[in-house]
Amino acid sequence: MVTVSRRCAAALVALVVSATLVGCDPAVPVPVLAVTGTGSGADASPGDGACEVTPGVGDCTLNAAVDEGNALGRATIILPAGTYDTPNLHVTGDLAIVGDVNTVQLANQEVRVAPGGRLSISGVHSAYITGVHFVVEGTLIVDHASLVVIESVWPAIDVRPGGRAVVNDSLMAQVFMFSTPAVRNAGTLVLRHSVVYAFDTDPNALVLVNEGTTTSAASVITGCSGTPPESLGYNASPGGTCAWTGPGDVVDADLGTTIELSSPFHYTLTATSDLVDAIPVGVAGCGTGTDLLGRMRPVDGDGDGVAACDIGAIERPAG
Ligand SMILES: [Ca+2]
Ligand SMILES: [Ca+2]
């Protein structure tokens, strides 16, 4: 009996040790797929761990990286400088696409995030006829991106019912297509330190069409249609259509913006803009992070000797 007990005890100890080891195992690293060029082409063998159009060559395109990442279930895709005018992308896995907003441009493709799929994209810009547009049926996270669609029948971001999008430090604009908004949301949309904008001579041009739940903080929306956004504070609009009622919200704001048609498409702020230094440090995330162009916040943009954060995607430099 004693021997059996000892064996049981040993087995139990082994089980506990085994369970502990399993619990302490380091997480399996996310595969990193480095794109090697701006061309297009499908992955030769999705799921083999190699992103390559041609077997054994290692020629990894953005399309091939998405193919391979979807097959692996997850991946981080690194984009070198260049313009990616590639066929449409369909994300079914858990993918992160990482670029440099100053040098990585997407053009003329639809990026569709399928139900259950998740795409985190950071550091890209697009200002093309028609540009890149995102159709979100799963989850989309956008950071430090400038997404401009020009004469497009597609919004820059189109969140479908059941879809979710979180947008940080980014700009979304629709140019010369008054009947299509910059962003349409029929699911869940969260905006932080971002701008939704329409550039059109028609004063009734659509900007944000919200048919779902939109929550906004520290952001600029130049016009709202549908259900007004829920405010977490420090939002601004040049008119009253967004019906802001949160702390620090600015209705009828003098934006004081000048559009910069450079890469990336962005804007500058006058020192007297209502957006400048409107958010105290410690409020609405002010005190950490960087603006669309990667500049640290906060900066004393109005010259009063106190550094505070600017509403929107751009932090006005000092002076
Ligand atoms: Ca492969
Ligand atoms: Ca500032």
Coordinates of N, CA, C and O in Angstrom, one line a residue, residues 165-268:
A165 N -14.0 48.6 -35.5 CA -12.8 49.3 -35.9 C -12.4 50.2 -34.8 O -13.2 50.9 -34.2
V166 N -11.1 50.2 -34.5 CA -10.5 51.2 -33.5 C -9.4 52.0 -34.3 O -8.5 51.4 -34.9
V167 N -9.5 53.3 -34.3 CA -8.7 54.1 -35.0 C -8.0 55.1 -34.1 O -8.6 55.9 -33.4
N168 N -6.6 55.1 -34.1 CA -5.8 55.9 -33.3 C -4.9 56.8 -34.1 O -4.2 56.3 -35.0
D169 N -4.8 58.1 -33.8 CA -3.8 59.0 -34.4 C -3.7 58.9 -35.9 O -2.7 58.8 -36.5
S170 N -4.9 58.9 -36.5 CA -5.0 58.7 -38.0 C -6.0 59.7 -38.6 O -6.8 60.3 -37.9
L171 N -5.9 59.8 -39.9 CA -6.7 60.7 -40.7 C -7.4 59.9 -41.8 O -6.8 59.0 -42.4
M172 N -8.7 60.1 -41.9 CA -9.5 59.5 -42.9 C -10.3 60.6 -43.7 O -11.0 61.4 -43.1
A173 N -10.1 60.6 -45.0 CA -10.7 61.7 -45.8 C -11.3 61.2 -47.1 O -10.8 60.2 -47.7
Q174 N -12.4 61.8 -47.5 CA -13.0 61.6 -48.8 C -12.8 62.8 -49.6 O -13.2 63.9 -49.1
V175 N -12.4 62.7 -50.8 CA -12.1 63.9 -51.6 C -13.0 63.8 -52.9 O -12.9 62.8 -53.6
F176 N -13.8 64.9 -53.2 CA -14.5 65.0 -54.4 C -15.5 63.9 -54.6 O -15.6 63.4 -55.8
M177 N -16.2 63.5 -53.6 CA -17.3 62.5 -53.8 C -18.3 62.7 -52.7 O -18.3 62.1 -51.6
F178 N -19.1 63.8 -52.9 CA -20.0 64.2 -51.8 C -20.9 63.2 -51.3 O -21.4 63.2 -50.2
S179 N -21.3 62.2 -52.2 CA -22.3 61.2 -51.8 C -21.8 60.0 -51.1 O -22.6 59.2 -50.6
T180 N -20.5 59.9 -51.0 CA -19.9 58.8 -50.2 C -19.1 59.4 -49.0 O -18.3 60.3 -49.2
P181 N -19.4 58.9 -47.8 CA -18.7 59.4 -46.7 C -17.2 59.0 -46.6 O -16.8 58.0 -47.3
A182 N -16.5 59.7 -45.8 CA -15.1 59.2 -45.5 C -15.1 57.9 -44.7 O -14.3 57.0 -44.9
V183 N -16.1 57.8 -43.8 CA -16.2 56.6 -42.9 C -17.7 56.3 -42.8 O -18.5 57.2 -42.5
R184 N -18.0 55.0 -42.9 CA -19.4 54.6 -42.6 C -19.2 53.5 -41.6 O -18.4 52.6 -41.6
N185 N -20.1 53.6 -40.6 CA -20.1 52.6 -39.5 C -21.5 52.0 -39.3 O -22.4 52.8 -38.9
A186 N -21.6 50.7 -39.5 CA -22.8 50.0 -39.1 C -22.6 49.0 -38.0 O -23.4 48.2 -37.7
G187 N -21.3 49.1 -37.4 CA -21.0 48.2 -36.3 C -20.5 49.0 -35.1 O -21.3 49.8 -34.6
T188 N -19.3 48.8 -34.7 CA -18.7 49.5 -33.6 C -17.5 50.2 -34.1 O -16.6 49.6 -34.7
L189 N -17.4 51.5 -33.8 CA -16.2 52.3 -34.2 C -15.8 53.1 -33.0 O -16.6 53.8 -32.3
V190 N -14.5 53.1 -32.8 CA -13.8 53.9 -31.8 C -12.8 54.8 -32.4 O -11.9 54.3 -33.1
L191 N -12.9 56.1 -32.2 CA -11.9 57.1 -32.7 C -11.2 57.7 -31.5 O -11.8 58.1 -30.6
R192 N -9.8 57.7 -31.6 CA -9.0 58.4 -30.6 C -7.9 59.3 -31.3 O -7.2 58.7 -32.2
H193 N -7.9 60.5 -31.0 CA -6.9 61.4 -31.6 C -6.9 61.2 -33.2 O -5.8 61.1 -33.8
S194 N -8.0 61.2 -33.8 CA -8.1 61.0 -35.2 C -9.0 62.1 -35.9 O -9.6 62.9 -35.2
V195 N -9.0 62.1 -37.2 CA -9.8 63.0 -38.0 C -10.6 62.3 -39.0 O -10.0 61.5 -39.8
V196 N -11.9 62.7 -39.1 CA -12.7 62.2 -40.2 C -13.1 63.4 -41.0 O -13.7 64.3 -40.4
Y197 N -12.8 63.5 -42.3 CA -12.9 64.7 -43.0 C -13.4 64.5 -44.4 O -13.1 63.4 -45.0
A198 N -14.1 65.5 -45.0 CA -14.4 65.5 -46.4 C -14.0 66.7 -47.1 O -14.1 67.8 -46.5
F199 N -13.4 66.6 -48.2 CA -12.9 67.7 -49.0 C -13.8 67.8 -50.3 O -13.6 67.0 -51.2
D200 N -14.8 68.7 -50.3 CA -15.7 68.7 -51.4 C -16.3 70.1 -51.4 O -16.5 70.8 -50.3
T201 N -16.6 70.6 -52.6 CA -17.2 72.0 -52.7 C -18.7 71.9 -52.2 O -19.3 73.0 -51.9
D202 N -19.3 70.7 -52.2 CA -20.7 70.6 -51.7 C -20.7 70.7 -50.2 O -20.1 69.8 -49.5
P203 N -21.4 71.7 -49.6 CA -21.4 71.8 -48.2 C -22.1 70.7 -47.5 O -21.9 70.5 -46.3
N204 N -22.9 69.9 -48.2 CA -23.6 68.8 -47.6 C -22.8 67.4 -47.8 O -23.4 66.4 -47.7
A205 N -21.6 67.5 -48.2 CA -20.8 66.3 -48.5 C -20.8 65.4 -47.2 O -20.7 65.9 -46.1
L206 N -21.0 64.1 -47.4 CA -21.0 63.2 -46.3 C -19.6 63.0 -45.7 O -18.7 63.0 -46.4
V207 N -19.5 62.9 -44.4 CA -18.2 62.8 -43.7 C -18.2 61.4 -42.9 O -17.6 60.5 -43.3
L208 N -19.0 61.4 -41.8 CA -19.2 60.2 -41.0 C -20.7 59.9 -41.1 O -21.5 60.7 -40.7
V209 N -21.0 58.7 -41.6 CA -22.3 58.1 -41.5 C -22.3 57.0 -40.5 O -21.6 56.0 -40.6
N210 N -23.1 57.3 -39.4 CA -23.0 56.3 -38.3 C -24.4 55.6 -38.1 O -25.4 56.3 -37.8
E211 N -24.4 54.4 -38.4 CA -25.6 53.6 -38.3 C -25.5 52.6 -37.1 O -26.3 51.7 -36.9
G212 N -24.3 52.6 -36.5 CA -24.0 51.7 -35.4 C -23.7 52.5 -34.2 O -24.3 53.5 -33.8
T213 N -22.6 52.1 -33.5 CA -22.2 52.8 -32.3 C -20.8 53.3 -32.5 O -19.8 52.6 -32.8
T214 N -20.7 54.7 -32.5 CA -19.4 55.3 -32.6 C -19.0 56.0 -31.3 O -19.9 56.8 -30.8
T215 N -17.8 55.8 -30.8 CA -17.3 56.4 -29.6 C -16.1 57.2 -30.0 O -15.2 56.7 -30.7
S216 N -16.0 58.4 -29.6 CA -15.0 59.3 -30.0 C -14.3 60.1 -28.9 O -15.0 60.6 -28.0
A217 N -13.0 60.2 -28.9 CA -12.3 61.0 -27.9 C -11.2 61.7 -28.7 O -10.5 61.2 -29.6
A218 N -11.0 63.0 -28.3 CA -9.9 63.8 -28.8 C -9.8 63.8 -30.3 O -8.7 63.9 -30.9
S219 N -11.0 63.8 -31.0 CA -11.0 63.7 -32.5 C -11.7 64.8 -33.1 O -12.6 65.4 -32.5
V220 N -11.5 65.0 -34.4 CA -12.2 65.9 -35.2 C -13.0 65.2 -36.2 O -12.5 64.3 -36.9
I221 N -14.3 65.5 -36.3 CA -15.2 65.0 -37.3 C -15.9 66.2 -37.9 O -16.5 67.0 -37.2
T222 N -15.7 66.3 -39.3 CA -16.2 67.6 -39.8 C -17.7 67.6 -40.2 O -18.2 68.6 -40.7
G223 N -18.3 66.4 -40.0 CA -19.8 66.4 -40.2 C -20.3 65.0 -39.8 O -19.6 64.0 -40.1
C224 N -21.5 64.9 -39.2 CA -22.0 63.7 -38.8 C -23.4 63.5 -39.4 O -24.2 64.4 -39.4
S225 N -23.7 62.2 -39.8 CA -25.0 61.9 -40.3 C -25.4 60.6 -39.5 O -24.6 59.8 -39.1
G226 N -26.7 60.4 -39.3 CA -27.2 59.2 -38.6 C -27.1 59.4 -37.1 O -27.3 60.6 -36.6
T227 N -26.8 58.4 -36.4 CA -26.8 58.5 -34.9 C -25.6 59.3 -34.5 O -24.5 59.0 -34.9
P228 N -25.7 60.3 -33.7 CA -24.6 61.1 -33.2 C -23.6 60.2 -32.5 O -24.0 59.2 -31.8
P229 N -22.3 60.5 -32.6 CA -21.3 59.7 -31.8 C -21.4 59.9 -30.3 O -21.9 61.0 -29.9
E230 N -21.0 58.9 -29.6 CA -20.9 59.1 -28.1 C -19.5 59.7 -27.8 O -18.5 59.2 -28.3
S231 N -19.5 60.7 -27.0 CA -18.3 61.5 -26.7 C -17.6 61.0 -25.5 O -18.3 60.9 -24.4
L232 N -16.3 60.8 -25.5 CA -15.5 60.6 -24.3 C -14.7 61.9 -24.0 O -13.9 61.9 -23.2
G233 N -15.1 62.9 -24.8 CA -14.5 64.2 -24.5 C -13.5 64.7 -25.5 O -12.8 63.9 -26.1
Y234 N -13.4 66.1 -25.5 CA -12.3 66.7 -26.3 C -12.4 66.4 -27.8 O -11.4 66.1 -28.5
N235 N -13.7 66.4 -28.3 CA -13.9 66.3 -29.8 C -14.2 67.7 -30.3 O -14.6 68.6 -29.6
A236 N -14.1 67.8 -31.6 CA -14.4 69.1 -32.2 C -15.0 68.9 -33.6 O -14.7 67.9 -34.3
S237 N -15.9 69.8 -34.0 CA -16.4 69.9 -35.3 C -16.6 71.3 -35.7 O -16.9 72.2 -34.8
P238 N -16.6 71.6 -37.0 CA -16.8 73.0 -37.4 C -18.3 73.4 -37.4 O -18.6 74.6 -37.5
G239 N -19.2 72.4 -37.3 CA -20.6 72.8 -37.2 C -21.3 71.9 -36.1 O -20.6 71.4 -35.2
G240 N -22.6 71.9 -36.0 CA -23.3 71.2 -34.9 C -23.8 69.9 -35.2 O -24.5 69.3 -34.4
T241 N -23.5 69.3 -36.4 CA -24.1 68.1 -36.8 C -23.7 66.9 -35.9 O -24.4 65.9 -35.9
C242 N -22.6 66.9 -35.2 CA -22.2 65.8 -34.4 C -22.8 65.8 -33.0 O -22.6 64.9 -32.2
A243 N -23.4 67.0 -32.7 CA -24.1 67.1 -31.4 C -23.3 66.7 -30.2 O -23.7 66.0 -29.3
W244 N -22.1 67.3 -30.2 CA -21.2 66.9 -29.0 C -21.7 67.5 -27.7 O -22.1 68.7 -27.7
T245 N -21.6 66.7 -26.7 CA -22.0 67.2 -25.4 C -21.0 66.7 -24.3 O -21.3 66.8 -23.1
G246 N -19.9 66.2 -24.7 CA -18.9 65.7 -23.7 C -18.0 66.8 -23.1 O -18.0 67.9 -23.6
P247 N -17.3 66.4 -22.1 CA -16.4 67.4 -21.5 C -15.3 67.8 -22.5 O -14.7 67.0 -23.2
G248 N -15.1 69.1 -22.6 CA -14.1 69.7 -23.5 C -14.4 69.6 -25.0 O -13.6 70.0 -25.8
D249 N -15.6 69.1 -25.3 CA -16.0 69.1 -26.8 C -16.1 70.6 -27.3 O -16.6 71.5 -26.5
V250 N -15.8 70.8 -28.5 CA -15.9 72.1 -29.1 C -16.8 72.0 -30.3 O -16.5 71.4 -31.3
V251 N -17.9 72.6 -30.2 CA -18.9 72.7 -31.3 C -18.6 74.0 -32.0 O -18.3 75.0 -31.4
D252 N -18.8 74.0 -33.3 CA -18.5 75.2 -34.2 C -17.0 75.6 -34.0 O -16.7 76.8 -33.8
A253 N -16.1 74.7 -34.0 CA -14.7 75.0 -33.8 C -14.1 75.7 -35.0 O -14.5 75.4 -36.2
D254 N -13.2 76.6 -34.7 CA -12.4 77.2 -35.8 C -11.2 76.2 -35.9 O -10.3 76.2 -35.0
L255 N -11.2 75.4 -36.9 CA -10.2 74.3 -37.0 C -8.8 74.9 -37.3 O -7.8 74.4 -36.8
G256 N -8.8 76.0 -38.0 CA -7.5 76.6 -38.4 C -6.5 75.6 -39.0 O -5.3 75.6 -38.8
T257 N -7.1 74.8 -40.0 CA -6.3 73.8 -40.6 C -5.9 74.2 -42.0 O -6.7 74.8 -42.7
T258 N -4.7 73.8 -42.4 CA -4.3 73.9 -43.8 C -3.9 72.5 -44.3 O -3.1 71.9 -43.7
I259 N -4.5 72.1 -45.4 CA -4.3 70.7 -45.9 C -2.9 70.7 -46.6 O -2.5 71.6 -47.3
E260 N -2.1 69.7 -46.3 CA -0.8 69.5 -46.9 C -0.9 68.3 -47.8 O -1.0 67.2 -47.4
L261 N -0.8 68.6 -49.1 CA -0.9 67.6 -50.1 C 0.5 66.9 -50.3 O 0.9 66.7 -51.5
S262 N 1.1 66.5 -49.3 CA 2.4 65.8 -49.3 C 2.1 64.3 -49.0 O 1.0 63.9 -48.8
S263 N 3.2 63.6 -48.9 CA 3.1 62.2 -48.5 C 3.7 62.1 -47.1 O 4.9 62.3 -47.0
P264 N 2.9 61.8 -46.1 CA 1.5 61.5 -46.2 C 0.7 62.8 -46.2 O 1.1 63.8 -45.7
F265 N -0.5 62.7 -46.8 CA -1.5 63.7 -46.8 C -1.8 64.0 -45.3 O -2.2 63.1 -44.6
H266 N -1.6 65.3 -44.9 CA -2.0 65.6 -43.5 C -2.4 67.1 -43.5 O -2.8 67.6 -44.5
Y267 N -2.3 67.8 -42.4 CA -2.7 69.2 -42.3 C -1.8 69.8 -41.2 O -1.2 69.2 -40.4
T268 N -1.7 71.1 -41.3 CA -1.0 71.9 -40.3 C -2.1 72.8 -39.6 O -3.2 72.9 -40.0

